[in-house]
């Protein structure tokens, strides 16, 4: 899921298709950033992003936020700044342990691209339905 979500972020920010999930995974493997069964180690996301001329800044809501969960205002701020947001759900009831891309928001909720579930991607998610599932997120920007 991280390879597909990151590829979508790259396409959104760089408007090109210079990477695909296979290339992303090859880079992750070269950086020794693969952990099983979790997949790509999120602590290496900044290194991977750097190779593709992107910046990736991780936010650990369990440390940085009073609630321990993602905050609505933070997500809106990142989206309004035209940055990509990669959400990391941790053993949630809705998403499982998973990485997702937030593509936009409205008064009704968030529009999420879920690499593993087209129904999730077609759903508008009210913040209240996802806030307790998201413990970490990545702000991805162009260099």
Coordinates of C-alpha atoms in Angstrom, one line a residue:
X1 CA 0.0 0.0 0.0
X2 CA 2.9 2.4 0.7
X3 CA 4.3 2.0 -2.8
X4 CA 1.0 2.7 -4.4
X5 CA 0.1 5.6 -2.1
X6 CA 3.6 7.2 -2.6
X7 CA 3.3 6.8 -6.3
X8 CA 0.0 8.6 -6.2
X9 CA 1.6 11.4 -4.2
X10 CA 4.4 11.7 -6.7
X11 CA 2.0 11.9 -9.6
X12 CA -0.1 14.6 -7.8
X13 CA 2.9 16.7 -6.9
X14 CA 5.3 16.2 -9.8
X15 CA 2.6 15.7 -12.5
X16 CA 4.6 12.9 -14.1
X17 CA 4.9 9.2 -13.9
X18 CA 8.7 8.9 -13.3
X19 CA 8.0 6.2 -10.8
X20 CA 5.6 3.4 -10.3
X21 CA 5.1 1.0 -7.4
X22 CA 7.7 -1.4 -8.7
X23 CA 10.4 1.3 -8.9
X24 CA 9.4 2.6 -5.5
X25 CA 9.9 -0.9 -4.0
X26 CA 13.2 -1.4 -5.8
X27 CA 14.5 1.9 -4.3
X28 CA 13.1 0.8 -0.9
X29 CA 14.9 -2.5 -1.2
X30 CA 18.2 -0.8 -2.2
X31 CA 17.9 1.4 0.9
X32 CA 17.2 -1.7 3.1
X33 CA 13.8 -0.3 3.9
X34 CA 11.7 -3.4 3.6
X35 CA 10.4 -5.1 6.7
X36 CA 8.2 -8.1 6.7
X37 CA 5.3 -8.4 7.2
X38 CA 4.9 -4.6 7.5
X39 CA 6.2 -3.7 4.1
X40 CA 8.2 -0.4 3.7
X41 CA 9.6 0.9 6.9
X42 CA 8.1 4.3 7.4
X43 CA 11.2 5.6 9.1
X44 CA 12.9 5.4 5.7
X45 CA 10.2 7.3 3.9
X46 CA 12.2 10.6 3.9
X47 CA 15.2 8.8 2.3
X48 CA 13.0 7.3 -0.4
X49 CA 11.2 10.6 -1.1
X50 CA 14.6 12.3 -1.5
X51 CA 15.5 10.1 -4.4
X52 CA 12.4 11.2 -6.2
X53 CA 13.0 14.9 -5.5
X54 CA 10.3 15.0 -2.8
X55 CA 10.4 15.8 0.8
X56 CA 8.5 13.6 3.3
X57 CA 8.0 14.8 6.8
X58 CA 6.5 12.3 9.2
X59 CA 4.1 13.4 12.0
X60 CA 3.7 11.0 14.9
X61 CA 0.4 12.0 16.5
X62 CA 1.0 9.7 19.5
X63 CA 3.9 11.9 20.4
X64 CA 3.2 15.3 18.8
X65 CA -0.5 15.7 19.6
X66 CA -2.4 15.9 22.8
X67 CA -5.0 13.4 21.7
X68 CA -2.7 10.8 20.2
X69 CA -4.7 11.0 17.0
X70 CA -4.6 13.1 13.8
X71 CA -6.2 16.5 14.1
X72 CA -8.7 17.8 11.6
X73 CA -7.0 21.3 11.3
X74 CA -3.6 19.7 10.6
X75 CA -4.9 17.7 7.6
X76 CA -6.8 20.7 6.2
X77 CA -3.6 22.8 6.5
X78 CA -1.5 20.3 4.6
X79 CA -4.1 19.9 1.9
X80 CA -4.6 23.7 1.6
X81 CA -0.8 24.1 1.1
X82 CA -1.1 21.7 -1.9
X83 CA 1.0 19.1 -0.2
X84 CA 0.2 15.4 -0.4
X85 CA -0.9 13.7 2.8
X86 CA -0.2 10.0 3.3
X87 CA -2.2 8.7 6.3
X88 CA -1.0 5.7 8.2
X89 CA -3.7 3.7 9.9
X90 CA -2.6 1.4 12.7
X91 CA -4.6 -1.7 13.3
X92 CA -7.8 0.2 12.8
X93 CA -11.3 -1.3 12.5
X94 CA -11.9 0.5 9.2
X95 CA -8.6 0.4 7.4
X96 CA -6.4 -2.2 9.2
X97 CA -2.7 -1.4 9.2
X98 CA -2.5 0.5 6.0
X99 CA -1.3 3.6 4.1
X100 CA -3.8 5.9 2.3
X101 CA -3.6 9.1 0.3
X102 CA -5.9 12.0 1.1
X103 CA -6.7 13.7 -2.1
X104 CA -9.0 16.5 -0.9
X105 CA -11.7 17.5 1.6
X106 CA -15.1 19.2 1.6
X107 CA -17.6 20.1 4.3
X108 CA -18.8 16.5 4.0
X109 CA -15.5 14.9 4.8
X110 CA -12.2 13.6 3.2
X111 CA -11.7 12.0 -0.2
X112 CA -9.2 9.2 0.3
X113 CA -7.5 7.0 -2.3
X114 CA -7.2 3.6 -0.7
X115 CA -4.8 1.4 -2.8
X116 CA -6.5 -1.8 -1.6
X117 CA -10.2 -0.9 -1.5
X118 CA -12.1 0.9 -4.3
X119 CA -15.2 1.3 -2.0
X120 CA -13.1 3.3 0.5
X121 CA -11.9 5.5 -2.4
X122 CA -15.4 6.1 -3.5
X123 CA -16.6 7.1 0.0
X124 CA -16.5 10.6 1.5
X125 CA -15.1 10.1 5.0
X126 CA -16.4 12.4 7.8
X127 CA -13.4 13.3 10.0
X128 CA -15.1 11.6 13.0
X129 CA -15.1 8.2 11.1
X130 CA -11.3 8.3 10.5
X131 CA -9.7 10.4 13.3
X132 CA -9.2 7.5 15.8
X133 CA -7.7 5.3 13.1
X134 CA -4.9 7.6 12.1
X135 CA -1.8 7.7 14.4
X136 CA 0.8 8.9 11.9
X137 CA 0.8 10.9 8.7
X138 CA 3.4 12.1 6.2
X139 CA 3.4 15.5 4.6
X140 CA 4.9 15.0 1.1
X141 CA 6.1 18.1 -0.8
X142 CA 8.1 19.0 -3.9
X143 CA 11.7 20.0 -3.4

